[in-house]
């Protein structure tokens, strides 16, 4: 069997995306989760990791004079595990340029919107306020622009008339748990790369692979080469 990709996962909270990755790894996703690092102590995500026998670390920002100092410490911690991929799974911190550069083309994030729509926080509330008919989630390579890096894969869900932010979030989250392991699998299989601003899958540029889920209906998966 080919060697598994060494991965470090960064979290800040609940860790449901982490759980999806753990579950996928137990079902054959070729990754070795070397560590889960949280910037917040006592999170549910840490418990999930410990429950799966994964090494955990907590690195809180208290005690660091500034963002640069924290990110340097975080980088030292991450590099000790020698990951081939750094996975941001609900890691709620702005990253410094030096940190982003360190993991260029080998750090991915999941964001609960159809980027470039709704970067930042409170995406479900904002989607409802904007009256959009579709919403979703995106996995992207991390660049200096917050939630602005090249998109790897997106999942789209309908916005329904009675949706609350919570109901919509749950519909999106279900799709997050599908597309995040998928993107990681491509990377682990050496099929996915970032060349300049282009995401390449099997050597071909992609504009985002969109899984459309219809309420109560079927699914289709499309591949949109440029
Ligand atoms: C997810 O909605 C993710 O898209 C966003 O933060 C949330 C994390 O949820 N970046 P969880 O901790 O994975 O459950």
mmCIF file of C-alpha atoms and ligand atoms in Angstrom, residues 11-19 45 48 88-92 109-113 124 137-138 147 169 172-173 176-177, ligand 1:
data_model
loop_
_atom_site.group_PDB
_atom_site.id
_atom_site.type_symbol
_atom_site.label_atom_id
_atom_site.label_comp_id
_atom_site.label_asym_id
_atom_site.label_seq_id
_atom_site.Cartn_x
_atom_site.Cartn_y
_atom_site.Cartn_z
ATOM 1 C CA UNK A 11 -9.464 23.387 14.984
ATOM 2 C CA UNK A 12 -11.118 25.873 17.304
ATOM 3 C CA UNK A 13 -14.353 24.213 18.320
ATOM 4 C CA UNK A 14 -16.920 21.562 17.612
ATOM 5 C CA UNK A 15 -14.794 19.519 15.217
ATOM 6 C CA UNK A 16 -17.503 17.963 13.086
ATOM 7 C CA UNK A 17 -15.366 18.373 9.967
ATOM 8 C CA UNK A 18 -12.484 16.810 11.863
ATOM 9 C CA UNK A 19 -14.813 13.930 12.681
ATOM 10 C CA UNK A 45 -13.081 18.656 18.649
ATOM 11 C CA UNK A 48 -13.249 13.676 19.227
ATOM 12 C CA UNK A 88 -7.925 24.085 8.728
ATOM 13 C CA UNK A 89 -11.161 22.570 9.988
ATOM 14 C CA UNK A 90 -12.958 25.425 11.682
ATOM 15 C CA UNK A 91 -9.747 27.137 12.817
ATOM 16 C CA UNK A 92 -10.995 30.603 13.691
ATOM 17 C CA UNK A 109 -9.569 25.392 4.544
ATOM 18 C CA UNK A 110 -13.302 24.790 4.498
ATOM 19 C CA UNK A 111 -15.624 27.753 4.407
ATOM 20 C CA UNK A 112 -19.427 27.676 4.725
ATOM 21 C CA UNK A 113 -20.394 29.625 1.614
ATOM 22 C CA UNK A 124 -25.727 31.589 6.774
ATOM 23 C CA UNK A 137 -19.583 25.384 1.115
ATOM 24 C CA UNK A 138 -16.142 25.630 -0.436
ATOM 25 C CA UNK A 147 -11.306 32.980 2.530
ATOM 26 C CA UNK A 169 -26.174 25.736 8.423
ATOM 27 C CA UNK A 172 -24.539 23.080 4.395
ATOM 28 C CA UNK A 173 -22.618 21.228 7.089
ATOM 29 C CA UNK A 176 -19.006 20.047 4.137
ATOM 30 C CA UNK A 177 -18.535 16.592 5.580
HETATM 31 C C1 LIG B 1 -17.697 24.908 9.615
HETATM 32 O O1 LIG B 1 -18.923 25.455 9.216
HETATM 33 C C2 LIG B 1 -16.608 25.340 8.678
HETATM 34 O O2 LIG B 1 -17.040 25.512 7.367
HETATM 35 C C3 LIG B 1 -16.201 26.657 9.258
HETATM 36 O O3 LIG B 1 -16.278 26.488 10.638
HETATM 37 C C4 LIG B 1 -17.219 25.478 10.935
HETATM 38 C C5 LIG B 1 -16.501 24.458 11.748
HETATM 39 O O4 LIG B 1 -17.374 23.450 12.193
HETATM 40 N N1 LIG B 1 -14.878 27.036 8.784
HETATM 41 P P1 LIG B 1 -16.774 22.148 12.856
HETATM 42 O O5 LIG B 1 -15.892 22.596 13.996
HETATM 43 O O6 LIG B 1 -16.003 21.407 11.795
HETATM 44 O O7 LIG B 1 -17.957 21.373 13.326
#
